[in-house]
mmCIF file with all atom_site columns, C-alpha atoms in Angstrom:
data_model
loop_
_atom_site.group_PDB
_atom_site.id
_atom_site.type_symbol
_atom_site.label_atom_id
_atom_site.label_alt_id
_atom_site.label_comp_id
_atom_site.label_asym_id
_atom_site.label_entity_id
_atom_site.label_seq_id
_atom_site.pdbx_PDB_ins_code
_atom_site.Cartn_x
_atom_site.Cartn_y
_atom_site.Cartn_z
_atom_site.occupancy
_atom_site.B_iso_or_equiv
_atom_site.pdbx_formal_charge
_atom_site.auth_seq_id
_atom_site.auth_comp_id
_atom_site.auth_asym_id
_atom_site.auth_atom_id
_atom_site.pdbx_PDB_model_num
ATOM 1   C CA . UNK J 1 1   ? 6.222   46.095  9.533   1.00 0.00 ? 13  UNK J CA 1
ATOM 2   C CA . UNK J 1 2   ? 3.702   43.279  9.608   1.00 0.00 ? 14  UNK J CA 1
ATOM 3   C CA . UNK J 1 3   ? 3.974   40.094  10.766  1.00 0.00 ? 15  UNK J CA 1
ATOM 4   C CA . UNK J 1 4   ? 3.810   37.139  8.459   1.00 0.00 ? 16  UNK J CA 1
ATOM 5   C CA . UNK J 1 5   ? 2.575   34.083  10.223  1.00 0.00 ? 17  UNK J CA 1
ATOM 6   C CA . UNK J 1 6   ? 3.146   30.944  8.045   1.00 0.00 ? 18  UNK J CA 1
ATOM 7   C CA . UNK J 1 7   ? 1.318   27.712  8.664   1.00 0.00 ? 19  UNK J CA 1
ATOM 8   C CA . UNK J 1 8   ? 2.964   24.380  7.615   1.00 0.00 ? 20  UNK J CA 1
ATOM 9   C CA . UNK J 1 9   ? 0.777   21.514  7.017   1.00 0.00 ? 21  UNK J CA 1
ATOM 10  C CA . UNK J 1 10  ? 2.877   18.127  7.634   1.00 0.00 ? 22  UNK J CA 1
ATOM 11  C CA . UNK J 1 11  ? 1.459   15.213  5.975   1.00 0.00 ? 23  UNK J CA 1
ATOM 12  C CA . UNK J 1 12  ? 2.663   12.161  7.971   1.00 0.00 ? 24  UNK J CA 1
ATOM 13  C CA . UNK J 1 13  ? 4.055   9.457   5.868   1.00 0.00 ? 25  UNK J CA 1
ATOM 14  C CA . UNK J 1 14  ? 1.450   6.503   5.416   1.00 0.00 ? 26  UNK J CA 1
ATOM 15  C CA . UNK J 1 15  ? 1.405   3.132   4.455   1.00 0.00 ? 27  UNK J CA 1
ATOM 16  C CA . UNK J 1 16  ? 0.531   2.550   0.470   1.00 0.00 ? 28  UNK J CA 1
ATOM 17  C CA . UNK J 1 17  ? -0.709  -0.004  -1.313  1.00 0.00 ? 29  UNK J CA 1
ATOM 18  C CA . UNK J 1 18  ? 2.804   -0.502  -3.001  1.00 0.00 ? 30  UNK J CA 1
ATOM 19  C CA . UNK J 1 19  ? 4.110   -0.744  0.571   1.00 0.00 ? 31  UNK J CA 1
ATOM 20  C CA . UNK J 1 20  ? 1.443   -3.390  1.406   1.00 0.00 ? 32  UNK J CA 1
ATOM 21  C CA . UNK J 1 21  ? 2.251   -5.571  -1.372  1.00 0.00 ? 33  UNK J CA 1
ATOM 22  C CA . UNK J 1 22  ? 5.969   -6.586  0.421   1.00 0.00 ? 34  UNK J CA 1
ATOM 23  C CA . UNK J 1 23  ? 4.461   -6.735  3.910   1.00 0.00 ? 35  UNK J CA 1
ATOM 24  C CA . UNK J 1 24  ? 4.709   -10.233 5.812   1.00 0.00 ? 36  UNK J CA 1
ATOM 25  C CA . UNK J 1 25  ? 4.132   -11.642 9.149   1.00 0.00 ? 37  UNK J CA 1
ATOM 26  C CA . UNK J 1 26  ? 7.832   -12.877 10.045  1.00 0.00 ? 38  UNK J CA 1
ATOM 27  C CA . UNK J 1 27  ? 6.730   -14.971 13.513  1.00 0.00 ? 39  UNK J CA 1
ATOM 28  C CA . UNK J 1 28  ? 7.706   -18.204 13.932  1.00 0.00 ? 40  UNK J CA 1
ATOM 29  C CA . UNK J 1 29  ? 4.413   -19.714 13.704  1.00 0.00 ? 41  UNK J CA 1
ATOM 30  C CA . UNK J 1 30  ? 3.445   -18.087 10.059  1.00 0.00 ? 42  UNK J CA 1
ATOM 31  C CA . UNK J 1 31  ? 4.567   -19.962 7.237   1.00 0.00 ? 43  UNK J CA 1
ATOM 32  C CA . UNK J 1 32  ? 4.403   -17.679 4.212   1.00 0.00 ? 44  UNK J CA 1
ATOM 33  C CA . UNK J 1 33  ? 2.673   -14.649 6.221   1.00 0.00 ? 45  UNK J CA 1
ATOM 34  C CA . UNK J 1 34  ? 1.019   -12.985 3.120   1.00 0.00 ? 46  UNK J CA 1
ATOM 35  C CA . UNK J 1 35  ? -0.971  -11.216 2.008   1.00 0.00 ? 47  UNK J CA 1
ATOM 36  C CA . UNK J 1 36  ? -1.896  -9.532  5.236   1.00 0.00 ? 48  UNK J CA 1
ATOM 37  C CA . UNK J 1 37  ? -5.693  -9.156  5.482   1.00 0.00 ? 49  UNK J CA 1
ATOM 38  C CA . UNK J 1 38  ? -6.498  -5.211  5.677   1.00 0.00 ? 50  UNK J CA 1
ATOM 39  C CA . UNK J 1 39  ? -9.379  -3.740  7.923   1.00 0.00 ? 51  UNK J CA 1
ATOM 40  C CA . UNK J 1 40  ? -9.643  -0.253  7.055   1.00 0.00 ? 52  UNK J CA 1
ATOM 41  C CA . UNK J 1 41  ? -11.080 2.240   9.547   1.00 0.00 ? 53  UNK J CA 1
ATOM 42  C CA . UNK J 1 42  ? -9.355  5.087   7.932   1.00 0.00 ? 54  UNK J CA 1
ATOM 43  C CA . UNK J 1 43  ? -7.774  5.767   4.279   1.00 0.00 ? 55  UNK J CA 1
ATOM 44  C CA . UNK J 1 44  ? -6.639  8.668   2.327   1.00 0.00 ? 56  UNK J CA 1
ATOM 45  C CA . UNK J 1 45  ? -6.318  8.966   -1.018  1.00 0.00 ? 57  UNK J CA 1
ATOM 46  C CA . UNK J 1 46  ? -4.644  11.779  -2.848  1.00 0.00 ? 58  UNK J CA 1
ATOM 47  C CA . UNK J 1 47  ? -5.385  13.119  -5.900  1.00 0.00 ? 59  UNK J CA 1
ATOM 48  C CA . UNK J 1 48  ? -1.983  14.453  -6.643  1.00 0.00 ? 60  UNK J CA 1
ATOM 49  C CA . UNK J 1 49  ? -0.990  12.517  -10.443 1.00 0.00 ? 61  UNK J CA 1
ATOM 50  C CA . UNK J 1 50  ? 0.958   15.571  -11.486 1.00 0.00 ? 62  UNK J CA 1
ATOM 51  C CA . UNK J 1 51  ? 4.806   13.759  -11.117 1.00 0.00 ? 63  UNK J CA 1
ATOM 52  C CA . UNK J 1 52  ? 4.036   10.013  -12.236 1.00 0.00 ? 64  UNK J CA 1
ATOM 53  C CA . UNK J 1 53  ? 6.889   8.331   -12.911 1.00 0.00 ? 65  UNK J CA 1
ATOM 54  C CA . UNK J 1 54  ? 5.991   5.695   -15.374 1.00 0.00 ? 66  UNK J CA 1
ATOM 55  C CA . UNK J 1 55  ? 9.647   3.974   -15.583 1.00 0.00 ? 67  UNK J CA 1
ATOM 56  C CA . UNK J 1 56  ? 9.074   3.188   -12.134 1.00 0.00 ? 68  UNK J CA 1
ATOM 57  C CA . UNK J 1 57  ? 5.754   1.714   -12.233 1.00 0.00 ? 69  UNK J CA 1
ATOM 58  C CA . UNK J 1 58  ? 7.148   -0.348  -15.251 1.00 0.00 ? 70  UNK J CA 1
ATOM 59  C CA . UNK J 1 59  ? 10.089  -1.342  -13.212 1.00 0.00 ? 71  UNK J CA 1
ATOM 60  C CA . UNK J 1 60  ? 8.691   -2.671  -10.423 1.00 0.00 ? 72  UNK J CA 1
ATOM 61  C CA . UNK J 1 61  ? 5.440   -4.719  -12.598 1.00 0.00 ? 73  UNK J CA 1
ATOM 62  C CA . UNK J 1 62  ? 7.595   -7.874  -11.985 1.00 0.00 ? 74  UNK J CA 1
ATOM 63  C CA . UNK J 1 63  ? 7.978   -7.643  -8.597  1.00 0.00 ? 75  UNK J CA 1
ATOM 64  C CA . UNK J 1 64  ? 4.362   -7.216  -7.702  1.00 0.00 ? 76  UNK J CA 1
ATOM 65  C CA . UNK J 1 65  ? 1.986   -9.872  -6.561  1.00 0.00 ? 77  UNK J CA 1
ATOM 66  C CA . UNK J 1 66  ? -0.836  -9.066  -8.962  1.00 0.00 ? 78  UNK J CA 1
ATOM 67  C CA . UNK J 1 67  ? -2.991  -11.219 -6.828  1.00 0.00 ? 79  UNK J CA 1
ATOM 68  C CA . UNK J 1 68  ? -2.641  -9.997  -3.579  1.00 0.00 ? 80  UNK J CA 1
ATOM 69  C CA . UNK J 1 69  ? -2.856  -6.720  -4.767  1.00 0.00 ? 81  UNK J CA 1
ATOM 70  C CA . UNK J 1 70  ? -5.873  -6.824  -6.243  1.00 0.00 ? 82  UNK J CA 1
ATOM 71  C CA . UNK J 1 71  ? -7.323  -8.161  -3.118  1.00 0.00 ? 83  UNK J CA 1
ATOM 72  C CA . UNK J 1 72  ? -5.651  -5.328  -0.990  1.00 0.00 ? 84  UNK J CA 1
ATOM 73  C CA . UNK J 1 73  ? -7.683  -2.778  -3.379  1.00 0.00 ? 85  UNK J CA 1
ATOM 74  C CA . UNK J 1 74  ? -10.796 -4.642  -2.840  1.00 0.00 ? 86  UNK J CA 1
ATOM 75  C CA . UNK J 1 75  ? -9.839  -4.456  0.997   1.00 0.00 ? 87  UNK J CA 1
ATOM 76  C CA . UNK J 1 76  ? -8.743  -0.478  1.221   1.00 0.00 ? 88  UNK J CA 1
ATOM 77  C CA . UNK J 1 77  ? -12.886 -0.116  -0.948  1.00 0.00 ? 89  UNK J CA 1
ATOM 78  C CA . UNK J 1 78  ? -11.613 0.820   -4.190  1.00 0.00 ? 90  UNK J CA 1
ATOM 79  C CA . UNK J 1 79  ? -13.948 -0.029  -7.103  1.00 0.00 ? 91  UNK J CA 1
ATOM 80  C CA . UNK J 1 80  ? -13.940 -3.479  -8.378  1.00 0.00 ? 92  UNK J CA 1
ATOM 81  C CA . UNK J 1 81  ? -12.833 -2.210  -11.774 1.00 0.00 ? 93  UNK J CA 1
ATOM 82  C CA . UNK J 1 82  ? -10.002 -0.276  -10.354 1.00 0.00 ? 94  UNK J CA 1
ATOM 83  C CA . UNK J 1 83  ? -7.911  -2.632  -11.463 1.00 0.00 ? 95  UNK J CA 1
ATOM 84  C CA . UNK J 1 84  ? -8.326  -5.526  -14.362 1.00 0.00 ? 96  UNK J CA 1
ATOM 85  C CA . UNK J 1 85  ? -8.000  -9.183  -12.671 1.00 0.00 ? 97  UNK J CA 1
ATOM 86  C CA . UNK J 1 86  ? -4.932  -10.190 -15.231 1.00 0.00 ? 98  UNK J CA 1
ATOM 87  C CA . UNK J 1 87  ? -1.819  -8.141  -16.283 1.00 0.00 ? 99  UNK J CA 1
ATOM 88  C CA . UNK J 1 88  ? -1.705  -8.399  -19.672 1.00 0.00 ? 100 UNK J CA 1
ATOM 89  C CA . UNK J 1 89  ? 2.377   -7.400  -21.888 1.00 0.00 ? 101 UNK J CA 1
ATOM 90  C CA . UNK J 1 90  ? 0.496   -4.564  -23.497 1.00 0.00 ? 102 UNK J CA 1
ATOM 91  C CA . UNK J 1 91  ? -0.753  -3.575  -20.096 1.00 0.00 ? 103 UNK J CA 1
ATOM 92  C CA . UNK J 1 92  ? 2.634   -2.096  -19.706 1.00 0.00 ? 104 UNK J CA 1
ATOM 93  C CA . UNK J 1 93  ? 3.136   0.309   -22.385 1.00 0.00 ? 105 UNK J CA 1
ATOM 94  C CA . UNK J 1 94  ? -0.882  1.723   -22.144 1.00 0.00 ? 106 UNK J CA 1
ATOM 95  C CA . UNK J 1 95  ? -0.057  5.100   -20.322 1.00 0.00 ? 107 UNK J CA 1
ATOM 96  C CA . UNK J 1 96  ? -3.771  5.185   -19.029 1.00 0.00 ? 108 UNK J CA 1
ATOM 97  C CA . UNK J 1 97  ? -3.328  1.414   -17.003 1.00 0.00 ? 109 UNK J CA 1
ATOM 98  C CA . UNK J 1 98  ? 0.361   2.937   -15.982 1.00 0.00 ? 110 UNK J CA 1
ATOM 99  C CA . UNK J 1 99  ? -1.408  5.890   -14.435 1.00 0.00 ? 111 UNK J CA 1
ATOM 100 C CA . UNK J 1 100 ? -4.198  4.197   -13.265 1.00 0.00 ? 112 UNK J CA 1
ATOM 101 C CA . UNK J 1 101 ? -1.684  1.436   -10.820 1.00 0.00 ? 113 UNK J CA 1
ATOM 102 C CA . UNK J 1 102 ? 0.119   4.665   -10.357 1.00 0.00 ? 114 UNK J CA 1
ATOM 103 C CA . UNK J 1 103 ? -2.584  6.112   -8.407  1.00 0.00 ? 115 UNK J CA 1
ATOM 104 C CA . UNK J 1 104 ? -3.638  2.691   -6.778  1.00 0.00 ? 116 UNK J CA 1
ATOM 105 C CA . UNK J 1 105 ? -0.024  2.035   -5.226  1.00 0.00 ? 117 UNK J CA 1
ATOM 106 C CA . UNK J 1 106 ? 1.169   4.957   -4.536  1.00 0.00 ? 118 UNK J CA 1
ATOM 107 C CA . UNK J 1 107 ? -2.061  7.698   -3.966  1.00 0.00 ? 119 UNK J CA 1
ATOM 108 C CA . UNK J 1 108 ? -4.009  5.297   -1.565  1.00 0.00 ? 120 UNK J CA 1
ATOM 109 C CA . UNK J 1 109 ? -2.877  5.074   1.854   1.00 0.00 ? 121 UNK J CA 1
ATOM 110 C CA . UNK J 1 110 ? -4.180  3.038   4.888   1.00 0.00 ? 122 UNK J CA 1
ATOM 111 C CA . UNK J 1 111 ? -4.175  5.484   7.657   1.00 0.00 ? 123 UNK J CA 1
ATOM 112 C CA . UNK J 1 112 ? -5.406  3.605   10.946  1.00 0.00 ? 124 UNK J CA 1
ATOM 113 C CA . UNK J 1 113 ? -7.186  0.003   11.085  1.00 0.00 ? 125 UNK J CA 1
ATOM 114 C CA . UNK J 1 114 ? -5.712  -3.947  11.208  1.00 0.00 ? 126 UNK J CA 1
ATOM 115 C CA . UNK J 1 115 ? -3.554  -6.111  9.350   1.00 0.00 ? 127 UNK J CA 1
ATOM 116 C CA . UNK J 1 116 ? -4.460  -9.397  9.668   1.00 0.00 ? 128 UNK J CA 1
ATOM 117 C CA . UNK J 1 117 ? -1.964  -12.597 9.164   1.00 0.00 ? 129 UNK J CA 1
ATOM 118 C CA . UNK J 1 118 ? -3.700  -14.864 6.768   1.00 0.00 ? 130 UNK J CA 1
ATOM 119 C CA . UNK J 1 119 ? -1.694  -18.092 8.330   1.00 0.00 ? 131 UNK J CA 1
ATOM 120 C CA . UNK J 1 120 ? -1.976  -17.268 12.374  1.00 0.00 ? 132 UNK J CA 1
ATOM 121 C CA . UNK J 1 121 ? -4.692  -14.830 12.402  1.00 0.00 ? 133 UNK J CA 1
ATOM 122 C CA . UNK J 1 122 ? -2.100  -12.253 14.654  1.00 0.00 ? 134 UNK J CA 1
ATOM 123 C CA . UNK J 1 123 ? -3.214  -8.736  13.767  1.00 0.00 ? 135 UNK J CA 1
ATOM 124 C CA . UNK J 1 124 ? -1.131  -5.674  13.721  1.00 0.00 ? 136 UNK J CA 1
ATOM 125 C CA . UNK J 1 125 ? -2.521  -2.671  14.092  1.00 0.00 ? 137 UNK J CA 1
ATOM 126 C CA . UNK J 1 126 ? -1.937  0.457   11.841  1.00 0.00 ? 138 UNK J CA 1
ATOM 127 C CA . UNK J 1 127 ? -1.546  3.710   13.651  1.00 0.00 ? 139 UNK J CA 1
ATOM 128 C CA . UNK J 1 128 ? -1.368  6.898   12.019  1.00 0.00 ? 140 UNK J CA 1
ATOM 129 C CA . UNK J 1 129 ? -0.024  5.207   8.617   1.00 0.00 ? 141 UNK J CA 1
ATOM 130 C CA . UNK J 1 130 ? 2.610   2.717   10.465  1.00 0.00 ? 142 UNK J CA 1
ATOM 131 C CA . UNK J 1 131 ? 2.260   -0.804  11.028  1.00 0.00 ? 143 UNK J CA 1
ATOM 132 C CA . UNK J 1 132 ? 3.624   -1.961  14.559  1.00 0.00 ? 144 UNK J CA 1
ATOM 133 C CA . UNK J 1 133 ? 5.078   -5.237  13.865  1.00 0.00 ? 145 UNK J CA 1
ATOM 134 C CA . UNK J 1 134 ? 6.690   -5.336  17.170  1.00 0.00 ? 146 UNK J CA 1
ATOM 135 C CA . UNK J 1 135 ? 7.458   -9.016  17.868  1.00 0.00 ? 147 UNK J CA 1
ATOM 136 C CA . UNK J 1 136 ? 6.809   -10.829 21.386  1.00 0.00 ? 148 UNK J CA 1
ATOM 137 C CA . UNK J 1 137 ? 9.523   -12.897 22.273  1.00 0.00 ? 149 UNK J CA 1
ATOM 138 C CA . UNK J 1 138 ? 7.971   -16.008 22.036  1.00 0.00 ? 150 UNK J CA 1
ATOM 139 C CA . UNK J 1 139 ? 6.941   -15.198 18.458  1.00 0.00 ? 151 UNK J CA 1
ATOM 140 C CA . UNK J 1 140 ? 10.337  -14.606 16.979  1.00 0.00 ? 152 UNK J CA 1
ATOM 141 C CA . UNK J 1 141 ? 12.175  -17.270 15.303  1.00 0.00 ? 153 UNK J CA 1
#
């Protein structure tokens, strides 16, 4: 009987926008740390919408910075209009805007470049979709 080779394609998790939104520089010298600056050398974005969980985009709305997340689009070289500058109540039940941050936090990922603290200027770099916030000793609190 034949052989049946099977080739496994392993898509190594990256950082998302959604996962940018909590990031913070937690040194001693930073005083609020955020939002970290992005320098993108390398992004992915999926195209994937098929499983879109709408209760959870709703859910987490109020925990978002709207701000800084709208600058981290800007950043990663989405279109300006990717996003609308204010979140609006009836923003939340419109099933197009749900799908549309749907795609934004969780479909684009920053694969390799620099975050950047906007207090201290200390950069971490992003490797292969992780952020390496390993702390000198100096630097921690």
């Amino acid at each position: 009987s034949a052989k049946i080779k099977i080739k496994r394609t392993i898509t190594h998790p990256t950082m998302r926008l959604l996962t940018h939104n909590t990031l913070r520089n937690n040194t001693k010298a930073a005083k609020a740390g955020f939002p970290l600056t992005i320098t993108a050398t390398e992004i992915r974005v999926d195209t994937n919408e098929d499983d879109i969980d709408t209760d959870f985009i709703q859910n987490i709305l109020p925990i978002l910075d709207w701000p800084a997340l709208l600058q981290a689009a800007t950043q990663m070289g989405l279109p300006p209009n990717s996003l609308p500058p204010n979140l609006t109540d009836e923003m939340v039940q419109d099933q197009a805007f749900l799908q549309a941050l749907y795609h934004v936090l969780m479909n684009v990922h920053l694969v390799r470049g620099v975050l950047t603290c906007p207090d201290t200027g200390r950069e971490f770099a992003v490797t292969d979709g992780i952020v390496d916030f390993m702390l000198k000793e100096d630097e921690c609190v």
